[in-house]
Amino acid sequence: MSAEVISLVALLVMFVVGTVLPINLGILAFVATFTVGTASLGLTEDEMFEGFPAKLFVTIVGVTYLFSVARRNGTVDWLVAAGVRLVRGKVGLIPWVLFLVAALLTAFGTFTPAAVAILVPIGMNFAHRYRLNPLVVGMMVISGGHAGAFSPLAVSGALVLGLVDKTGLHVSAVALFSASFVINLLLSALTYALLAKRPAPLAEDAGEAAGDEDLAVAGRPDWRQWLTLGCLVALVVGALGFHLEIGFLALAAGALLALVDMKRQEKAVDGISWSTLLLVAGMMTYIAMLEKAGVIENISEHAAGLGAPLLVALLLCFTVAVTSAFASSTAILTAIIPIAVPLLLSSHLSAPGLIAALAVSTTIVDTSPFSTNGALVLGNARGVDGRRFYRQVIGYTGAIVAVGPVVAWGALVVPWS
């Protein structure tokens, strides 16, 4: 069996085991890096771990730590509450406020699952209290999170741009962010237009919700929250205006905020997304090892020879959409972009278009109940028939898997290639 086949089989086994069993995919990736690297590729330990993403490691630690501190001192809750106040009694606008707040949170560095975890319980309480369709509320929160997830300040955006920067290609950060935002905005508009008026699948014992679980009205921030808001602004200015390393800036801001509020920040480190960090580091180390051994280049050459580049691009979009519905979208992105690069270099396909289409196709299916975001929506739904609501979420995700890649390919790849 060739090294390429062994590498692909190991990657497939990782995804299957990581999906079926409760084990972090990053752990499996590190084990596969050592096993495949020594037994099949003949690499030394130093060569295997040259691809460990140290810069991204610092970025993820810094950003998630800062937002953990901001959650504990109430700044994130204040931002969410302030956004909800914008509806001014117009309950039908609540899903749109949640969409915009989710986009804002992820655009400034919050992980999408973290933003969804913050907003979905609030949204589901509103849906139960005001008889809004919980499917619409939950899906618009997820779409909002992905709308902002590819900003240059977001981890997903930094991940994709970092992968592309290692090649001879150029993808504009503005183009990537705009593509994701516009498609998720259109998806939310269609979701709202088609489903907002449909009744929720209420449980037989669903009663009136008590108002004491609704989000409290936001007052004026205290001095710690003002300081946190100032640190977030400084983070943006430093990263975008002066091109300073966002991970170190976030760690410095988080440390400052923790020092002035030590009683509430003792466990702020627990808010660092260690599982995501392990996942990303493991997968990127494995993929980097395959690149060093020439496996990725060989696989890409075979993929490019399957047919017309446009059809191969569509096939890639469908592949990542189907796979990401059952596995980590972050892991899929780290695996698929290096495979797509040689195809881009050897064809007239638009690099920004295909990279954006792959990013969108990978993330819009995170509404699946097998993903973290979809599971959060299912777990926080109130007053609904659980089985019927589950079927609704499955049906919604199936429609996105079937149509989303075609839309992303048709809008982002075809016109510019």
Coordinates of C-alpha atoms in Angstrom, one line a residue:
M1 CA 0.0 0.0 0.0
S2 CA 1.4 3.4 -1.0
A3 CA 2.2 6.2 1.4
E4 CA -0.6 8.3 -0.2
V5 CA -3.2 5.6 0.4
I6 CA -2.1 5.0 3.9
S7 CA -2.2 8.8 4.7
L8 CA -5.7 9.1 3.2
V9 CA -7.0 6.0 5.1
A10 CA -5.5 7.4 8.3
L11 CA -7.3 10.7 7.7
L12 CA -10.6 8.9 7.0
V13 CA -10.3 6.8 10.1
M14 CA -9.6 9.9 12.2
F15 CA -12.8 11.6 11.0
V16 CA -14.9 8.5 11.5
V17 CA -13.6 7.7 14.9
G18 CA -13.6 11.3 16.0
T19 CA -17.3 11.6 14.8
V20 CA -18.6 8.3 16.3
L21 CA -16.6 8.3 19.5
P22 CA -16.2 11.1 22.1
I23 CA -12.5 11.7 21.5
N24 CA -10.9 14.8 20.2
L25 CA -9.9 14.7 16.6
G26 CA -6.7 16.5 17.4
I27 CA -5.5 13.7 19.7
L28 CA -6.0 11.2 16.8
A29 CA -4.2 13.6 14.4
F30 CA -1.1 13.8 16.7
V31 CA -1.1 10.0 17.0
A32 CA -1.5 9.6 13.2
T33 CA 1.3 12.2 12.7
F34 CA 3.7 10.0 14.7
T35 CA 2.5 6.7 13.3
V36 CA 2.3 7.6 9.6
G37 CA 5.3 9.8 9.7
T38 CA 7.6 7.2 11.1
A39 CA 6.2 3.9 9.7
S40 CA 5.2 5.1 6.2
L41 CA 6.9 8.4 5.4
G42 CA 10.2 7.8 7.1
L43 CA 10.4 11.3 8.7
T44 CA 12.2 12.3 11.9
E45 CA 10.4 13.7 14.9
D46 CA 11.7 17.2 14.1
E47 CA 10.4 17.0 10.5
M48 CA 7.0 15.7 11.7
F49 CA 6.5 18.6 14.1
E50 CA 7.8 21.5 11.9
G51 CA 4.2 22.2 10.9
F52 CA 3.0 22.8 14.5
P53 CA 1.0 26.1 14.2
A54 CA 2.7 28.1 17.0
K55 CA 1.4 31.5 15.9
L56 CA -2.2 30.2 15.6
F57 CA -1.8 28.6 19.0
V58 CA -1.0 31.9 20.6
T59 CA -3.9 33.6 18.7
I60 CA -6.5 31.1 19.8
V61 CA -5.3 31.1 23.4
G62 CA -5.2 34.9 23.5
V63 CA -8.6 35.6 21.9
T64 CA -10.5 32.9 23.8
Y65 CA -8.9 34.0 27.1
L66 CA -9.9 37.6 26.5
F67 CA -13.5 36.8 25.7
S68 CA -13.6 34.5 28.7
V69 CA -12.6 37.4 30.9
A70 CA -15.2 39.6 29.1
R71 CA -17.9 37.1 29.7
R72 CA -17.1 36.9 33.4
N73 CA -17.1 40.6 34.0
G74 CA -20.5 41.0 32.2
T75 CA -19.3 42.8 29.1
V76 CA -20.5 40.2 26.7
D77 CA -23.9 40.1 28.4
W78 CA -24.1 43.9 28.3
L79 CA -23.3 43.8 24.5
V80 CA -26.0 41.2 23.9
A81 CA -28.6 43.0 26.1
A82 CA -27.8 46.3 24.4
G83 CA -28.4 44.7 21.0
V84 CA -31.7 43.2 22.1
R85 CA -32.9 46.6 23.3
L86 CA -32.8 47.7 19.7
V87 CA -36.0 45.9 18.8
R88 CA -38.0 48.4 20.8
G89 CA -40.9 46.0 21.4
K90 CA -40.9 44.7 17.8
V91 CA -40.6 41.0 18.7
G92 CA -40.3 39.9 15.1
L93 CA -37.0 41.6 14.8
I94 CA -35.4 39.6 17.6
P95 CA -33.9 36.9 15.2
W96 CA -32.3 39.7 13.2
V97 CA -30.8 41.3 16.3
L98 CA -29.4 37.9 17.4
F99 CA -28.0 37.5 13.9
L100 CA -26.2 40.8 14.0
V101 CA -24.9 40.3 17.5
A102 CA -23.6 36.8 16.6
A103 CA -21.9 38.3 13.6
L104 CA -20.3 41.0 15.6
L105 CA -19.1 38.7 18.3
T106 CA -17.4 36.3 15.9
A107 CA -16.0 39.0 13.7
F108 CA -14.1 40.3 16.7
G109 CA -12.6 37.0 17.7
T110 CA -15.2 34.9 19.5
F111 CA -15.4 31.3 18.3
T112 CA -18.6 30.5 16.5
P113 CA -19.6 27.8 19.0
A114 CA -18.9 30.2 21.8
A115 CA -21.1 32.9 20.3
V116 CA -23.8 30.4 19.6
A117 CA -23.6 29.0 23.2
I118 CA -24.0 32.6 24.5
L119 CA -26.9 33.6 22.2
V120 CA -28.9 30.4 21.6
P121 CA -30.2 30.1 25.2
I122 CA -31.3 33.7 25.1
G123 CA -32.9 33.3 21.7
M124 CA -34.7 30.1 22.7
N125 CA -36.1 31.9 25.7
F126 CA -37.4 34.6 23.5
A127 CA -38.8 32.1 21.0
H128 CA -40.7 30.3 23.9
R129 CA -41.9 33.5 25.5
Y130 CA -43.2 35.2 22.3
R131 CA -44.1 32.1 20.3
L132 CA -41.4 32.7 17.7
N133 CA -40.4 29.7 15.5
P134 CA -37.4 28.2 17.4
L135 CA -36.0 26.8 14.2
V136 CA -35.7 30.3 12.7
V137 CA -34.2 31.8 15.8
G138 CA -31.6 29.0 16.2
M139 CA -30.6 28.8 12.6
M140 CA -30.2 32.6 12.3
V141 CA -28.0 32.7 15.3
I142 CA -25.7 30.1 13.7
S143 CA -25.8 31.9 10.3
G144 CA -24.9 35.1 12.1
G145 CA -22.0 33.4 13.8
H146 CA -20.7 32.2 10.4
A147 CA -21.4 35.6 8.8
G148 CA -18.7 37.1 10.9
A149 CA -16.4 34.1 11.3
F150 CA -14.1 34.9 8.4
S151 CA -13.1 38.4 9.4
P152 CA -9.3 38.8 9.6
L153 CA -9.7 39.1 13.4
A154 CA -11.6 35.8 13.7
V155 CA -9.9 32.5 14.2
S156 CA -11.5 30.9 11.2
G157 CA -10.5 33.9 9.0
A158 CA -7.0 33.8 10.4
L159 CA -6.8 30.1 9.8
V160 CA -7.8 30.2 6.2
L161 CA -5.7 33.3 5.4
G162 CA -2.7 31.7 7.1
L163 CA -3.1 28.5 5.1
V164 CA -3.3 30.5 1.8
D165 CA -0.4 32.8 2.7
K166 CA 1.9 29.8 2.8
T167 CA 1.3 29.3 -1.0
G168 CA 1.8 31.5 -4.0
L169 CA -1.8 32.6 -4.0
H170 CA -3.4 35.7 -2.8
V171 CA -6.8 35.9 -1.2
S172 CA -8.2 39.3 0.0
A173 CA -9.3 39.3 3.6
V174 CA -12.1 41.6 2.6
A175 CA -13.2 39.3 -0.2
L176 CA -13.3 36.2 2.1
F177 CA -15.2 38.1 4.9
S178 CA -17.7 39.7 2.4
A179 CA -18.5 36.4 0.6
S180 CA -19.2 34.6 3.9
F181 CA -21.3 37.5 5.3
V182 CA -23.4 38.0 2.2
I183 CA -24.2 34.3 1.6
N184 CA -25.1 33.8 5.3
L185 CA -27.2 37.0 5.2
L186 CA -29.1 35.8 2.2
L187 CA -29.6 32.4 3.8
S188 CA -31.0 34.0 6.9
A189 CA -33.3 36.2 4.8
L190 CA -34.7 33.1 3.0
T191 CA -35.0 31.3 6.3
Y192 CA -36.9 34.2 7.9
A193 CA -39.2 34.7 4.8
L194 CA -40.1 31.0 4.4
L195 CA -40.3 29.8 8.0
A196 CA -40.9 32.7 10.4
K197 CA -44.7 32.5 10.1
R198 CA -44.8 28.7 10.5
P199 CA -45.9 27.5 13.9
A200 CA -43.4 25.8 16.1
P201 CA -43.8 22.1 16.8
L202 CA -45.1 22.7 20.4
A203 CA -45.1 20.0 23.0
E204 CA -48.5 18.9 24.4
D205 CA -47.6 20.4 27.8
A206 CA -46.2 23.6 26.5
G207 CA -47.4 26.5 28.6
E208 CA -46.8 30.2 28.9
A209 CA -43.2 31.0 29.7
A210 CA -42.4 33.1 32.6
G211 CA -40.8 36.4 31.8
D212 CA -38.2 36.1 34.6
E213 CA -35.9 34.1 32.3
D214 CA -35.8 36.8 29.6
L215 CA -32.6 38.8 29.2
A216 CA -32.4 41.7 31.6
V217 CA -32.5 45.2 30.2
A218 CA -29.0 46.6 29.8
G219 CA -28.0 49.4 32.0
R220 CA -24.9 51.6 31.8
P221 CA -21.6 49.7 31.8
D222 CA -19.5 49.8 35.0
W223 CA -15.9 50.9 34.9
R224 CA -14.6 47.3 34.4
Q225 CA -16.9 46.9 31.4
W226 CA -15.9 50.3 30.0
L227 CA -12.2 49.2 30.4
T228 CA -13.1 45.9 28.6
L229 CA -14.7 47.8 25.7
G230 CA -11.7 50.0 25.5
C231 CA -9.4 47.0 25.3
L232 CA -11.5 45.4 22.5
V233 CA -11.2 48.7 20.5
A234 CA -7.5 48.8 21.2
L235 CA -7.2 45.2 20.0
V236 CA -8.9 46.1 16.7
V237 CA -6.8 49.2 16.2
G238 CA -3.5 47.4 17.1
A239 CA -4.2 44.4 14.8
L240 CA -5.6 46.2 11.8
G241 CA -4.0 49.6 12.1
F242 CA -0.5 48.6 13.3
H243 CA -0.4 45.0 12.2
L244 CA 0.5 43.8 15.7
E245 CA 0.1 40.2 16.6
I246 CA -3.5 39.8 17.8
G247 CA -2.7 36.8 20.1
F248 CA -0.2 38.8 22.2
L249 CA -2.5 41.8 22.2
A250 CA -5.4 39.7 23.4
L251 CA -3.3 38.1 26.1
A252 CA -2.1 41.5 27.3
A253 CA -5.7 42.8 27.4
G254 CA -7.0 39.7 29.2
A255 CA -4.2 39.9 31.8
L256 CA -4.9 43.6 32.5
L257 CA -8.6 43.0 32.9
A258 CA -8.0 39.9 35.1
L259 CA -5.7 41.9 37.4
V260 CA -8.3 44.6 38.1
D261 CA -11.0 42.0 38.8
M262 CA -9.2 39.0 40.2
K263 CA -12.1 37.6 42.3
R264 CA -14.2 36.9 39.2
Q265 CA -11.3 35.9 36.9
E266 CA -9.8 33.1 38.9
K267 CA -11.2 30.5 36.4
A268 CA -11.0 32.7 33.3
V269 CA -8.4 30.3 31.9
D270 CA -11.0 27.6 31.8
G271 CA -12.7 29.6 29.1
I272 CA -9.8 29.1 26.7
S273 CA -11.0 26.7 23.9
W274 CA -8.6 24.0 24.7
S275 CA -10.5 21.3 22.7
T276 CA -10.5 23.5 19.6
L277 CA -6.9 24.3 20.2
L278 CA -6.0 20.7 20.3
L279 CA -8.1 19.9 17.3
V280 CA -6.6 22.7 15.1
A281 CA -3.0 22.0 16.3
G282 CA -3.3 18.3 15.7
M283 CA -4.9 18.6 12.2
M284 CA -2.6 21.3 11.0
T285 CA 0.5 19.3 12.2
Y286 CA -0.7 16.2 10.3
I287 CA -1.5 18.1 7.1
A288 CA 1.8 20.0 7.3
M289 CA 3.6 16.7 7.6
L290 CA 1.8 15.3 4.5
E291 CA 2.7 18.5 2.6
K292 CA 6.4 18.1 3.5
A293 CA 6.3 14.5 2.3
G294 CA 4.7 15.6 -1.0
V295 CA 1.5 13.6 -0.4
I296 CA -0.8 16.6 -0.7
E297 CA 0.7 17.7 -4.0
N298 CA 0.3 14.2 -5.5
I299 CA -3.3 13.9 -4.3
S300 CA -4.1 17.3 -5.7
E301 CA -2.6 16.4 -9.1
H302 CA -4.8 13.3 -9.3
A303 CA -7.8 15.4 -8.3
A304 CA -7.1 18.0 -10.9
G305 CA -6.9 15.3 -13.5
L306 CA -10.4 14.0 -12.8
G307 CA -12.0 16.4 -15.3
A308 CA -12.7 20.0 -15.9
P309 CA -11.5 22.3 -13.1
L310 CA -14.9 23.8 -12.6
L311 CA -16.5 20.4 -12.0
V312 CA -13.7 19.4 -9.7
A313 CA -14.3 22.7 -7.7
L314 CA -18.0 21.8 -7.4
L315 CA -17.1 18.3 -6.3
L316 CA -14.8 19.7 -3.6
C317 CA -17.6 22.0 -2.4
F318 CA -20.0 19.1 -2.1
T319 CA -17.4 16.9 -0.4
V320 CA -16.7 19.5 2.4
A321 CA -20.4 20.2 2.9
V322 CA -21.3 16.6 3.4
T323 CA -18.3 15.8 5.5
S324 CA -18.6 18.9 7.7
A325 CA -22.2 18.1 8.5
F326 CA -20.8 15.2 10.6
A327 CA -17.3 16.4 11.5
S328 CA -15.5 19.5 12.6
S329 CA -15.6 22.3 10.0
T330 CA -12.3 23.7 11.3
A331 CA -10.7 20.3 10.7
I332 CA -12.2 20.1 7.2
L333 CA -10.9 23.5 6.3
T334 CA -7.4 22.6 7.4
A335 CA -7.5 19.5 5.2
I336 CA -9.2 20.8 2.1
I337 CA -7.5 24.1 1.4
P338 CA -4.0 22.5 0.9
I339 CA -5.6 20.0 -1.5
A340 CA -7.2 22.8 -3.5
V341 CA -4.1 24.9 -3.9
P342 CA -2.4 22.9 -6.7
L343 CA -5.7 22.8 -8.6
L344 CA -5.8 26.6 -8.4
L345 CA -2.1 27.0 -9.5
S346 CA -2.7 24.7 -12.5
S347 CA -6.0 26.2 -13.7
H348 CA -7.8 29.4 -14.4
L349 CA -10.0 29.1 -11.4
S350 CA -10.3 32.2 -9.2
A351 CA -8.3 31.6 -6.0
P352 CA -10.4 34.0 -3.9
G353 CA -13.6 32.5 -5.3
L354 CA -12.8 28.9 -4.7
I355 CA -11.3 29.5 -1.2
A356 CA -14.3 31.5 -0.2
A357 CA -16.7 28.9 -1.7
L358 CA -14.9 26.1 0.2
A359 CA -15.1 28.1 3.4
V360 CA -18.8 28.9 3.0
S361 CA -19.7 25.3 2.0
T362 CA -17.8 23.9 5.0
T363 CA -19.5 26.2 7.6
I364 CA -23.1 26.7 6.5
V365 CA -23.9 23.1 7.3
D366 CA -23.0 23.5 10.9
T367 CA -26.7 23.7 11.6
S368 CA -26.6 19.9 11.7
P369 CA -27.6 18.3 15.0
F370 CA -24.4 16.4 14.8
S371 CA -22.4 19.6 15.1
T372 CA -21.8 21.7 18.2
N373 CA -24.0 24.5 17.0
G374 CA -26.9 22.4 15.9
A375 CA -26.7 20.4 19.2
L376 CA -26.9 23.7 21.1
V377 CA -30.0 24.7 19.3
L378 CA -31.6 21.3 20.0
G379 CA -30.5 21.2 23.6
N380 CA -31.9 24.7 24.4
A381 CA -35.2 24.5 22.6
R382 CA -38.1 25.0 25.1
G383 CA -41.7 23.9 24.9
V384 CA -41.3 22.0 21.6
D385 CA -41.9 18.4 20.6
G386 CA -38.3 17.2 20.7
R387 CA -38.7 14.5 18.0
R388 CA -40.5 16.8 15.5
F389 CA -38.0 19.6 16.1
Y390 CA -35.1 17.3 15.5
R391 CA -36.7 16.3 12.2
Q392 CA -37.0 19.9 11.3
V393 CA -33.3 20.6 12.0
I394 CA -32.3 17.5 10.0
G395 CA -34.5 18.6 7.1
Y396 CA -33.2 22.2 7.2
T397 CA -29.6 20.9 7.2
G398 CA -30.3 18.5 4.3
A399 CA -31.6 21.3 2.2
I400 CA -28.5 23.4 2.9
V401 CA -26.2 20.4 2.0
A402 CA -28.1 19.9 -1.2
V403 CA -28.3 23.6 -2.3
G404 CA -25.5 25.5 -0.4
P405 CA -22.5 24.2 -2.3
V406 CA -24.2 24.9 -5.7
V407 CA -25.0 28.4 -4.6
A408 CA -21.4 29.0 -3.3
W409 CA -19.9 27.5 -6.4
G410 CA -22.2 29.4 -8.8
A411 CA -21.8 32.7 -7.0
L412 CA -18.1 32.7 -6.1
V413 CA -16.3 30.3 -8.5
V414 CA -18.1 30.3 -11.9
P415 CA -18.3 34.1 -12.5
W416 CA -14.6 34.8 -11.8
S417 CA -13.0 31.7 -13.5

